[in-house]
Coordinates of C-alpha atoms in Angstrom, one line a residue:
M1 CA -5.3 28.1 -19.4
S2 CA -5.0 31.1 -17.1
E3 CA -5.5 34.8 -16.9
Q4 CA -2.3 36.6 -16.2
N5 CA -2.0 39.4 -13.7
S6 CA 0.9 41.0 -11.9
P7 CA 1.9 38.9 -8.9
I8 CA 1.2 40.2 -5.4
Q9 CA 4.4 40.8 -3.4
A10 CA 3.5 38.6 -0.6
D11 CA 6.4 38.7 1.8
S12 CA 5.9 42.5 2.4
L13 CA 2.3 42.3 3.5
P14 CA 1.2 41.9 7.2
R15 CA 0.2 38.6 8.5
Q16 CA -3.6 37.9 8.6
D17 CA -5.8 34.9 9.5
I18 CA -7.7 33.3 6.7
K19 CA -10.9 32.8 8.7
T20 CA -11.1 36.4 9.9
N21 CA -10.7 38.0 6.5
P22 CA -14.3 38.5 5.2
S23 CA -13.3 39.6 1.7
Y24 CA -11.0 36.7 1.1
T25 CA -13.1 34.6 -1.3
A26 CA -14.2 37.6 -3.3
N27 CA -11.0 39.6 -3.5
P28 CA -8.0 37.4 -2.7
V29 CA -5.0 39.0 -1.1
L30 CA -2.0 37.5 0.5
L31 CA -2.8 35.8 3.8
M32 CA 0.3 34.9 5.7
T33 CA -0.3 31.6 7.2
Q34 CA 3.2 31.0 8.5
T35 CA 5.7 33.0 10.5
D36 CA 8.8 34.3 8.8
S37 CA 10.9 32.0 11.1
R38 CA 10.2 29.0 8.9
D39 CA 13.1 27.7 6.9
K40 CA 13.2 28.5 3.2
W41 CA 15.2 27.0 0.3
S42 CA 18.5 28.8 -0.2
K43 CA 18.1 28.7 -4.0
K44 CA 15.3 27.9 -6.4
M45 CA 17.3 25.0 -7.9
D46 CA 17.6 23.4 -4.4
F47 CA 13.8 23.0 -4.5
L48 CA 13.6 21.9 -8.1
L49 CA 16.3 19.3 -7.7
S50 CA 14.7 18.0 -4.5
V51 CA 11.4 17.5 -6.2
I52 CA 13.0 15.9 -9.3
G53 CA 15.1 13.7 -7.1
F54 CA 12.0 12.5 -5.2
A55 CA 10.0 11.8 -8.4
V56 CA 12.8 10.2 -10.3
D57 CA 13.6 7.0 -8.4
L58 CA 14.6 3.4 -9.0
G59 CA 11.1 2.7 -10.4
N60 CA 11.9 4.9 -13.4
V61 CA 14.8 2.6 -14.3
W62 CA 13.1 -0.7 -14.1
R63 CA 9.3 -0.3 -13.9
F64 CA 8.5 2.1 -16.7
P65 CA 10.5 0.3 -19.4
Y66 CA 9.1 -3.1 -18.5
I67 CA 5.5 -1.9 -18.3
C68 CA 5.9 -0.1 -21.6
Y69 CA 7.0 -3.1 -23.6
Q70 CA 4.5 -5.4 -21.8
N71 CA 1.6 -3.1 -22.8
G72 CA 2.1 -2.4 -26.4
G73 CA 5.6 -0.8 -26.7
G74 CA 5.3 2.6 -28.3
A75 CA 1.5 2.4 -28.3
F76 CA 1.6 2.5 -24.4
L77 CA 2.9 6.0 -24.6
I78 CA -0.6 7.1 -25.6
P79 CA -2.5 6.1 -22.4
Y80 CA 0.6 7.0 -20.4
T81 CA 0.6 10.6 -21.8
L82 CA -3.2 11.0 -21.4
M83 CA -3.0 9.8 -17.8
A84 CA -0.2 12.2 -17.1
I85 CA -2.0 15.2 -18.6
F86 CA -5.4 14.6 -17.1
G87 CA -4.5 12.8 -13.8
G88 CA -0.9 12.9 -12.6
V89 CA 0.2 16.5 -13.4
P90 CA -3.0 18.2 -12.1
L91 CA -2.6 16.5 -8.7
F92 CA 1.1 17.2 -8.7
Y93 CA 0.3 20.9 -9.3
M94 CA -2.4 20.8 -6.6
E95 CA 0.0 19.5 -3.9
L96 CA 2.7 22.0 -4.7
A97 CA 0.2 24.8 -4.5
L98 CA -1.3 23.6 -1.2
G99 CA 2.1 23.2 0.4
Q100 CA 3.4 26.6 -0.8
F101 CA 0.2 28.5 0.2
H102 CA -0.3 27.0 3.7
R103 CA 3.4 26.5 4.5
T104 CA 2.9 23.5 6.6
G105 CA 3.1 19.7 6.5
A106 CA 0.7 16.9 5.7
I107 CA -1.0 16.7 9.1
S108 CA -1.5 20.3 10.3
I109 CA -2.5 21.5 6.8
W110 CA -5.9 19.9 7.3
K111 CA -6.7 22.3 10.1
R112 CA -6.9 25.0 7.3
I113 CA -8.5 22.9 4.6
C114 CA -11.0 20.6 6.2
P115 CA -10.2 19.4 9.7
I116 CA -12.4 16.3 9.5
F117 CA -10.0 14.9 6.9
K118 CA -6.9 15.3 9.2
G119 CA -6.6 11.5 9.3
I120 CA -5.2 11.7 5.8
G121 CA -2.0 13.3 7.2
F122 CA -1.6 10.5 9.7
A123 CA -2.2 7.9 7.0
I124 CA 0.5 9.5 4.8
C125 CA 3.1 9.3 7.6
I126 CA 2.4 5.6 8.3
I127 CA 2.7 4.8 4.6
A128 CA 6.0 6.7 4.4
L129 CA 7.3 4.5 7.3
Y130 CA 6.2 1.3 5.5
V131 CA 8.0 2.5 2.4
S132 CA 11.2 3.3 4.4
F133 CA 11.2 -0.2 5.8
Y134 CA 11.7 -1.9 2.4
Y135 CA 12.9 0.9 0.0
N136 CA 16.1 1.6 1.8
T137 CA 16.9 -2.1 1.9
I138 CA 16.9 -2.1 -2.0
I139 CA 19.4 0.8 -1.8
A140 CA 21.5 -1.3 0.6
W141 CA 21.5 -4.1 -2.0
A142 CA 22.8 -1.6 -4.5
L143 CA 25.5 -0.4 -2.1
Y144 CA 26.6 -4.0 -1.6
Y145 CA 26.9 -4.4 -5.4
F146 CA 28.8 -1.1 -5.6
Y147 CA 31.3 -2.3 -3.0
S148 CA 31.6 -5.7 -4.7
S149 CA 32.3 -4.0 -8.1
F150 CA 35.8 -2.7 -7.0
T151 CA 37.6 -5.7 -8.3
G152 CA 39.4 -6.6 -11.5
T153 CA 36.9 -9.4 -12.3
L154 CA 33.3 -8.9 -11.2
P155 CA 32.2 -11.6 -8.8
W156 CA 29.1 -12.4 -10.9
T157 CA 31.1 -13.1 -14.0
S158 CA 31.9 -16.8 -13.6
C159 CA 30.4 -20.0 -12.0
D160 CA 33.6 -20.8 -10.1
N161 CA 32.5 -19.3 -6.8
P162 CA 31.6 -21.0 -3.5
W163 CA 27.9 -19.9 -3.8
N164 CA 27.4 -21.3 -7.3
T165 CA 25.4 -24.5 -8.0
P166 CA 25.6 -27.1 -10.8
N167 CA 22.8 -25.2 -12.6
C168 CA 25.0 -22.2 -13.0
T169 CA 25.5 -21.6 -16.7
N170 CA 27.9 -19.0 -18.2
Y171 CA 26.9 -18.8 -21.9
F172 CA 28.6 -15.5 -22.8
G173 CA 31.2 -16.0 -25.5
K174 CA 30.8 -19.8 -25.5
S175 CA 29.2 -21.5 -28.5
N176 CA 29.0 -25.0 -27.0
V177 CA 26.8 -24.0 -24.0
T178 CA 23.0 -24.7 -24.1
W179 CA 20.7 -22.6 -22.1
T180 CA 17.8 -24.7 -20.5
T181 CA 14.9 -24.0 -18.2
F182 CA 17.0 -25.1 -15.3
S183 CA 19.9 -22.8 -16.1
K184 CA 20.9 -20.0 -13.8
S185 CA 23.3 -17.3 -14.8
P186 CA 26.2 -16.3 -12.6
A187 CA 24.6 -12.9 -12.0
E188 CA 21.3 -14.6 -10.8
E189 CA 23.1 -16.8 -8.4
F190 CA 25.2 -14.0 -7.1
Y191 CA 22.1 -12.0 -6.3
T192 CA 20.0 -14.8 -4.8
R193 CA 22.7 -16.9 -3.1
K194 CA 25.4 -14.4 -2.2
V195 CA 23.7 -11.1 -1.7
L196 CA 20.4 -12.3 -0.3
E197 CA 21.4 -15.9 0.7
I198 CA 17.8 -16.7 0.1
Q199 CA 18.6 -20.4 -0.1
K200 CA 18.9 -20.3 3.8
S201 CA 15.2 -19.4 4.0
S202 CA 12.2 -21.6 3.2
G203 CA 9.8 -18.6 2.9
L204 CA 7.9 -16.3 5.2
Y205 CA 7.5 -19.2 7.7
D206 CA 11.3 -19.3 8.2
I207 CA 13.0 -16.1 7.1
G208 CA 16.3 -17.1 8.7
G209 CA 19.0 -15.0 10.4
I210 CA 20.1 -11.4 9.6
R211 CA 22.8 -10.7 7.0
W212 CA 25.4 -8.6 8.8
Q213 CA 26.9 -7.3 5.6
L214 CA 23.5 -5.8 4.6
I215 CA 23.1 -4.3 8.1
L216 CA 26.4 -2.5 7.6
C217 CA 25.2 -1.2 4.1
L218 CA 21.8 -0.1 5.5
F219 CA 23.5 1.6 8.5
L220 CA 25.7 3.6 6.1
I221 CA 22.6 4.5 4.0
F222 CA 20.8 5.8 7.0
T223 CA 23.9 7.7 8.3
I224 CA 24.0 9.6 5.0
V225 CA 20.3 10.2 5.2
Y226 CA 20.5 11.5 8.8
F227 CA 23.3 14.0 8.1
S228 CA 21.4 15.2 5.0
L229 CA 18.2 15.8 6.8
W230 CA 19.2 16.8 10.4
K231 CA 19.5 20.5 9.7
G232 CA 16.5 20.8 7.3
V233 CA 16.3 22.0 3.8
K234 CA 19.5 24.0 4.2
T235 CA 21.5 20.7 4.1
S236 CA 19.3 18.4 2.0
G237 CA 19.1 21.2 -0.6
K238 CA 22.9 21.0 -1.1
V239 CA 23.1 17.2 -1.1
V240 CA 20.6 16.9 -4.0
W241 CA 23.0 18.8 -6.3
V242 CA 25.0 15.6 -6.4
T243 CA 22.3 12.9 -5.9
A244 CA 19.8 14.4 -8.4
T245 CA 22.2 15.3 -11.2
L246 CA 24.7 12.3 -11.1
P247 CA 22.1 9.8 -12.4
Y248 CA 21.6 11.8 -15.6
I249 CA 25.3 11.8 -16.3
V250 CA 25.5 8.0 -15.7
L251 CA 22.4 7.4 -17.8
L252 CA 23.9 9.2 -20.8
I253 CA 27.2 7.3 -20.4
L254 CA 25.3 3.9 -20.3
L255 CA 23.1 4.9 -23.2
V256 CA 26.1 5.6 -25.4
R257 CA 27.8 2.4 -24.3
G258 CA 24.6 0.4 -24.8
A259 CA 23.9 1.8 -28.2
T260 CA 27.3 0.4 -29.4
L261 CA 26.6 -3.2 -28.3
P262 CA 25.9 -5.9 -30.8
G263 CA 22.1 -6.5 -31.0
A264 CA 21.2 -3.2 -29.3
W265 CA 18.9 -2.4 -32.1
R266 CA 16.8 -5.5 -31.3
G267 CA 16.1 -4.1 -27.9
I268 CA 15.1 -0.6 -29.2
V269 CA 12.8 -2.1 -31.8
F270 CA 11.1 -4.3 -29.1
Y271 CA 10.8 -1.3 -26.8
L272 CA 9.2 1.1 -29.3
R273 CA 7.3 -1.3 -31.6
P274 CA 3.6 -0.4 -31.3
D275 CA 1.1 -3.1 -30.5
W276 CA -2.2 -1.2 -31.2
E277 CA -4.4 -4.1 -30.1
K278 CA -3.1 -3.7 -26.6
L279 CA -4.9 -0.3 -26.3
M280 CA -8.2 -2.2 -26.3
S281 CA -7.3 -3.8 -23.0
T282 CA -8.4 -2.2 -19.7
A283 CA -5.3 -3.5 -18.0
V284 CA -3.1 -1.3 -20.2
W285 CA -4.9 1.8 -19.1
V286 CA -4.8 0.8 -15.4
D287 CA -1.1 0.2 -15.7
A288 CA -0.6 3.6 -17.4
A289 CA -2.5 5.4 -14.7
A290 CA -0.8 3.5 -11.8
Q291 CA 2.6 4.2 -13.3
I292 CA 2.1 7.9 -13.6
F293 CA 0.7 8.4 -10.2
F294 CA 3.4 6.3 -8.4
S295 CA 6.1 8.0 -10.5
L296 CA 5.1 11.6 -9.9
G297 CA 4.2 10.8 -6.3
P298 CA 1.2 12.9 -5.3
G299 CA -0.3 11.7 -2.0
F300 CA 3.0 10.8 -0.3
G301 CA 3.1 14.2 1.5
V302 CA 6.5 14.9 0.0
L303 CA 5.4 17.6 -2.4
L304 CA 3.5 19.3 0.4
A305 CA 6.5 19.3 2.6
L306 CA 9.1 20.5 0.0
A307 CA 6.8 23.2 -1.4
S308 CA 6.1 24.5 2.2
Y309 CA 9.6 25.9 2.3
N310 CA 9.2 28.0 -0.9
H311 CA 8.7 31.7 -0.9
F312 CA 5.0 32.7 -1.1
N313 CA 5.2 34.0 -4.7
N314 CA 7.2 31.2 -6.2
N315 CA 5.8 30.1 -9.5
C316 CA 4.7 26.6 -8.5
Y317 CA 2.7 26.2 -11.7
R318 CA 5.8 26.4 -13.8
D319 CA 7.6 24.1 -11.3
A320 CA 4.9 21.5 -11.7
I321 CA 5.0 21.5 -15.5
V322 CA 8.8 21.4 -15.6
T323 CA 9.4 18.7 -13.0
S324 CA 6.6 16.5 -14.3
A325 CA 8.0 16.7 -17.8
V326 CA 11.5 15.9 -16.6
N327 CA 10.2 12.9 -14.7
C328 CA 8.3 11.4 -17.7
L329 CA 11.2 12.1 -20.1
T330 CA 13.6 10.4 -17.6
S331 CA 11.5 7.3 -17.6
F332 CA 11.5 7.3 -21.4
L333 CA 15.2 7.8 -21.6
S334 CA 15.9 5.0 -19.1
G335 CA 13.9 2.6 -21.3
F336 CA 16.5 3.1 -24.1
V337 CA 19.3 2.5 -21.6
I338 CA 17.7 -0.8 -20.4
F339 CA 16.6 -2.2 -23.7
T340 CA 19.8 -1.6 -25.6
V341 CA 21.4 -4.0 -23.1
L342 CA 18.5 -6.4 -23.3
G343 CA 18.9 -6.5 -27.0
Y344 CA 22.6 -7.3 -26.5
M345 CA 21.8 -10.1 -24.1
A346 CA 19.2 -11.6 -26.5
E347 CA 21.9 -11.5 -29.3
M348 CA 24.4 -13.3 -27.0
R349 CA 21.9 -15.9 -25.8
D350 CA 20.4 -16.3 -29.3
V351 CA 16.9 -15.9 -27.9
E352 CA 14.1 -13.3 -28.3
V353 CA 14.2 -10.1 -26.3
E354 CA 10.9 -11.0 -24.5
D355 CA 12.7 -14.1 -23.1
V356 CA 15.4 -12.0 -21.4
A357 CA 13.3 -9.4 -19.6
K358 CA 10.7 -11.5 -17.7
D359 CA 10.6 -9.6 -14.4
K360 CA 9.7 -5.9 -13.8
G361 CA 11.0 -6.0 -10.3
P362 CA 14.4 -5.4 -8.8
S363 CA 15.9 -8.4 -10.5
L364 CA 16.0 -6.4 -13.7
L365 CA 18.5 -4.2 -11.9
F366 CA 20.3 -6.8 -9.9
I367 CA 20.4 -9.7 -12.3
T368 CA 19.7 -8.8 -16.0
Y369 CA 21.7 -5.5 -16.2
P370 CA 24.7 -6.6 -14.1
E371 CA 24.9 -9.8 -16.2
A372 CA 25.3 -7.7 -19.3
I373 CA 27.8 -5.3 -17.7
A374 CA 30.0 -8.2 -16.6
N375 CA 30.6 -9.2 -20.2
M376 CA 31.3 -5.7 -21.5
V377 CA 34.8 -4.2 -22.1
G378 CA 35.5 -2.1 -19.0
S379 CA 33.0 -4.0 -17.0
T380 CA 34.3 -2.8 -13.6
F381 CA 33.9 0.9 -14.5
F382 CA 30.4 0.4 -15.8
A383 CA 29.4 -1.6 -12.8
I384 CA 30.7 1.0 -10.4
I385 CA 28.9 3.9 -12.1
F386 CA 25.7 1.9 -12.6
F387 CA 25.3 1.0 -8.9
L388 CA 26.4 4.4 -7.8
M389 CA 23.6 5.8 -9.9
M390 CA 21.1 3.4 -8.2
V391 CA 22.3 4.5 -4.8
T392 CA 21.9 8.2 -5.6
L393 CA 18.5 7.6 -7.2
G394 CA 17.3 5.8 -4.1
L395 CA 18.7 8.4 -1.7
D396 CA 16.8 11.2 -3.3
S397 CA 13.5 9.5 -2.8
T398 CA 14.4 8.6 0.8
F399 CA 15.2 12.2 1.5
G400 CA 11.8 13.3 0.2
G401 CA 9.8 10.5 1.9
L402 CA 11.3 11.1 5.4
E403 CA 11.2 14.9 5.0
A404 CA 7.5 14.5 4.5
V405 CA 7.2 12.8 7.9
I406 CA 9.6 15.2 9.6
T407 CA 7.8 18.3 8.4
A408 CA 4.3 16.9 9.1
V409 CA 5.1 15.9 12.7
M410 CA 7.2 18.9 13.6
D411 CA 4.5 21.3 12.2
E412 CA 1.8 19.4 14.2
Y413 CA 3.8 19.5 17.5
P414 CA 6.0 22.6 17.2
H415 CA 5.8 23.3 21.0
I416 CA 7.6 20.0 21.6
L417 CA 9.8 19.6 18.6
A418 CA 10.6 23.1 17.4
K419 CA 14.1 23.1 18.9
Q420 CA 14.6 19.3 18.8
R421 CA 14.9 18.6 15.1
E422 CA 18.2 16.8 15.3
L423 CA 17.0 14.5 18.1
F424 CA 13.6 13.9 16.4
V425 CA 15.3 13.0 13.0
L426 CA 17.7 10.6 14.8
S427 CA 14.7 9.0 16.5
L428 CA 12.8 8.6 13.2
I429 CA 15.9 7.2 11.4
T430 CA 16.3 4.7 14.3
I431 CA 12.7 3.6 13.9
C432 CA 13.1 3.1 10.2
F433 CA 16.3 1.1 10.7
L434 CA 14.7 -1.2 13.3
G435 CA 11.7 -1.6 11.1
S436 CA 13.9 -2.7 8.2
L437 CA 15.6 -5.5 10.1
T438 CA 13.2 -8.2 8.8
T439 CA 14.1 -7.2 5.3
L440 CA 17.8 -7.9 6.0
T441 CA 17.3 -11.6 6.8
H442 CA 17.9 -14.5 4.5
G443 CA 14.3 -14.3 3.5
G444 CA 14.2 -10.6 3.5
A445 CA 13.4 -10.4 -0.2
Y446 CA 10.1 -12.0 0.5
V447 CA 9.3 -9.3 3.1
V448 CA 10.4 -6.6 0.7
K449 CA 8.0 -7.9 -1.9
L450 CA 5.1 -8.1 0.5
L451 CA 5.7 -4.5 1.8
E452 CA 6.2 -3.2 -1.8
E453 CA 2.9 -4.8 -2.9
F454 CA 0.7 -3.8 0.0
G455 CA 2.5 -1.1 2.1
A456 CA 1.9 1.7 -0.5
G457 CA -0.5 0.1 -3.1
C458 CA -4.2 0.9 -3.1
S459 CA -3.9 2.7 0.2
I460 CA -1.8 5.6 -1.2
L461 CA -4.2 5.8 -4.2
A462 CA -7.1 6.0 -1.8
V463 CA -5.3 8.8 0.1
V464 CA -4.8 10.8 -3.1
L465 CA -8.4 10.3 -4.1
L466 CA -9.7 11.6 -0.7
E467 CA -7.2 14.5 -0.8
A468 CA -8.5 15.6 -4.2
I469 CA -12.1 15.3 -3.0
A470 CA -11.4 17.2 0.2
V471 CA -9.7 20.1 -1.5
S472 CA -12.0 20.3 -4.5
W473 CA -15.4 19.6 -2.9
F474 CA -15.1 20.5 0.8
Y475 CA -12.5 23.3 0.9
G476 CA -13.9 24.4 -2.4
I477 CA -12.4 24.7 -5.9
Q478 CA -13.0 28.4 -6.1
R479 CA -11.4 29.0 -2.8
F480 CA -8.4 26.9 -3.8
C481 CA -8.1 28.8 -7.0
N482 CA -8.2 32.1 -5.1
D483 CA -5.3 30.8 -3.0
V484 CA -3.3 30.1 -6.2
K485 CA -4.2 33.6 -7.5
A486 CA -2.9 35.2 -4.2
M487 CA 0.4 33.5 -4.8
L488 CA 0.9 33.7 -8.6
G489 CA -1.3 36.6 -9.6
F490 CA -3.5 34.5 -12.0
T491 CA -6.3 32.0 -11.5
P492 CA -6.0 28.5 -12.8
G493 CA -7.9 27.9 -16.0
I494 CA -10.9 25.7 -16.7
F495 CA -8.7 22.7 -17.6
W496 CA -7.2 22.5 -14.2
K497 CA -10.5 23.1 -12.4
V498 CA -12.2 20.3 -14.3
C499 CA -9.3 17.9 -13.7
W500 CA -9.3 18.7 -9.9
V501 CA -13.0 18.4 -9.5
A502 CA -13.8 15.4 -11.7
I503 CA -11.3 13.8 -14.1
S504 CA -8.4 13.1 -11.7
P505 CA -10.6 11.7 -9.0
A506 CA -12.4 9.5 -11.6
F507 CA -9.0 8.2 -12.8
L508 CA -8.0 7.3 -9.2
A509 CA -11.3 5.6 -8.5
F510 CA -10.9 3.6 -11.7
I511 CA -7.4 2.4 -10.7
I512 CA -8.5 1.4 -7.2
V513 CA -11.5 -0.6 -8.3
S514 CA -9.6 -2.3 -11.1
S515 CA -6.7 -3.2 -8.8
L516 CA -8.9 -4.6 -6.2
L517 CA -10.9 -6.7 -8.7
D518 CA -7.8 -8.1 -10.4
Q519 CA -5.3 -9.4 -7.9
P520 CA -2.8 -11.9 -9.5
P521 CA -1.1 -14.5 -7.4
L522 CA 1.8 -13.1 -5.5
M523 CA 5.1 -14.8 -6.0
L524 CA 8.9 -14.2 -6.0
F525 CA 11.3 -16.4 -7.9
D526 CA 9.7 -19.8 -7.4
Y527 CA 8.1 -19.0 -4.1
H528 CA 4.3 -18.7 -4.0
Y529 CA 3.1 -16.6 -1.1
P530 CA 0.7 -18.4 1.3
E531 CA -2.8 -17.2 1.8
W532 CA -2.2 -16.0 5.3
S533 CA 0.6 -13.7 4.0
I534 CA -1.9 -12.1 1.6
S535 CA -4.2 -11.4 4.5
V536 CA -1.3 -9.9 6.4
G537 CA -0.7 -7.7 3.4
Y538 CA -4.2 -6.4 3.3
L539 CA -3.9 -5.6 7.0
I540 CA -0.8 -3.6 6.4
G541 CA -2.5 -1.7 3.7
A542 CA -5.6 -1.1 5.8
S543 CA -3.6 -0.1 8.9
S544 CA -2.7 3.2 7.3
F545 CA -5.9 4.0 5.6
I546 CA -8.0 3.2 8.7
C547 CA -6.6 6.4 10.3
I548 CA -8.9 8.5 8.0
P549 CA -12.4 7.1 9.1
F550 CA -11.1 6.7 12.7
Y551 CA -10.3 10.4 12.9
M552 CA -13.6 11.4 11.3
V553 CA -15.5 9.4 13.9
Y554 CA -13.3 11.0 16.7
K555 CA -14.0 14.5 15.3
L556 CA -17.7 13.9 15.0
V557 CA -18.0 12.5 18.5
W558 CA -15.9 14.9 20.5
T559 CA -16.5 18.2 18.6
P560 CA -19.8 19.9 19.6
G561 CA -22.1 21.5 16.9
S562 CA -23.6 20.4 13.6
L563 CA -21.8 18.4 10.9
K564 CA -21.2 21.6 8.9
Q565 CA -19.6 23.3 12.0
V566 CA -17.5 20.2 12.7
R567 CA -16.3 20.1 9.1
K568 CA -15.1 23.7 9.4
S569 CA -13.8 23.7 13.0

């Protein structure tokens, strides 16, 4: 795919300006675009673990396994792999290369690529804020479970608790109990009636009061995040050695335990059994493309930010291949962990596996899996390590998402924020905490679902699409490839160029159009979202994307000269 040459020793060459170097496009040499005062990763592994930690998140544990078995089991791996090769990985590589070459965040980088697209950077920051408003609440739920697990008998084991209802049915180990459509497991009632207390809310019209226990959990989460980010990559790079590696240890422990459970084989067969007819459905290919893009995370500005602290000659090509492969394999591994347990539950309930896993959302993590854990030998131990894994998985992604905003804003306004990082990070964390308060109410789960559906849905895909177009068509694919050659000593091959120019943007356009044309009714538990809330959701999605055309209009109106001059100025 590439032509190998000896890499240029970048850090020893004098600083130059890209626009004043007339031989740049024909004979690329190192062009220092950043002063040596910029922070750098202490070790290469700090960077790799940070990228892996961002890409491997809670969605790998619940979304991929469910989508896989919903869309043809083992057959789904075919569209998933193709979408990764031709769509996700090329854009992942592109963002790492952009961040490493220009050494700046998601806003100011557009001054050097195509200034008229600078609104993309502002849109990325707004999307990151929306994600922080709900994603950290899910981590707070996991922390609540983690705290509740330190007991001899897990609180979601029986129906004898104050929050249980007459519909609570504990069927494990009991042959005389019948499971009906009205039955609720102890784990489900613990999640809905104890953790969320959703029974005290009638929906988005009345979300109720704030759960103080969840506020304390969220405060602790943001405290950890603050002290991990306040000094920059020097501190966050050390924290990820724990948060990015611990989940793999826990996954392996849970996989071994799950494989020894009665009926585990039923879950594995269901997970991998190919349904070739599913491949004829457009929805399967849309799901595969959406899963790979949201899993790898191009467009969130995180890869730009993390790569901007690399040394100029770091091999970002190899990093992109390695971290993408780790992410995809982690998703596949987590499927085995989840479905061994689902097979066990199907065996215990005497039902089919498809009747156990009916929800791809957080309830798979907070109802289905905890229910199985509660009935294992050593349940307390497995509950503690499982929810500890969930907390660390979530923290990694939060580190990356907020670092993207921090880097973008500080690079855009260095004269104001250069020496005020600690204060700026504290202000950002405070904004995220206050923005999360509605998700901590009795009806907070409804708000989480709304933000999850619209806060970073089609808007982030549209951002990635415009980013790919701006780099490949406006900045120029040859110029971008020259940048890569200046860093790595070799030019990307024809495969990467074709993907960047045509295939990856086409995949993204396909997902966006298909998603907009097929909008299933939004519901959570038994609650159907009213029409006005769907309109609010669309406004949330549009509020970030609208920055892009607004900035284009501003640039065209206030910058003198022709369109070509405006585009380059």
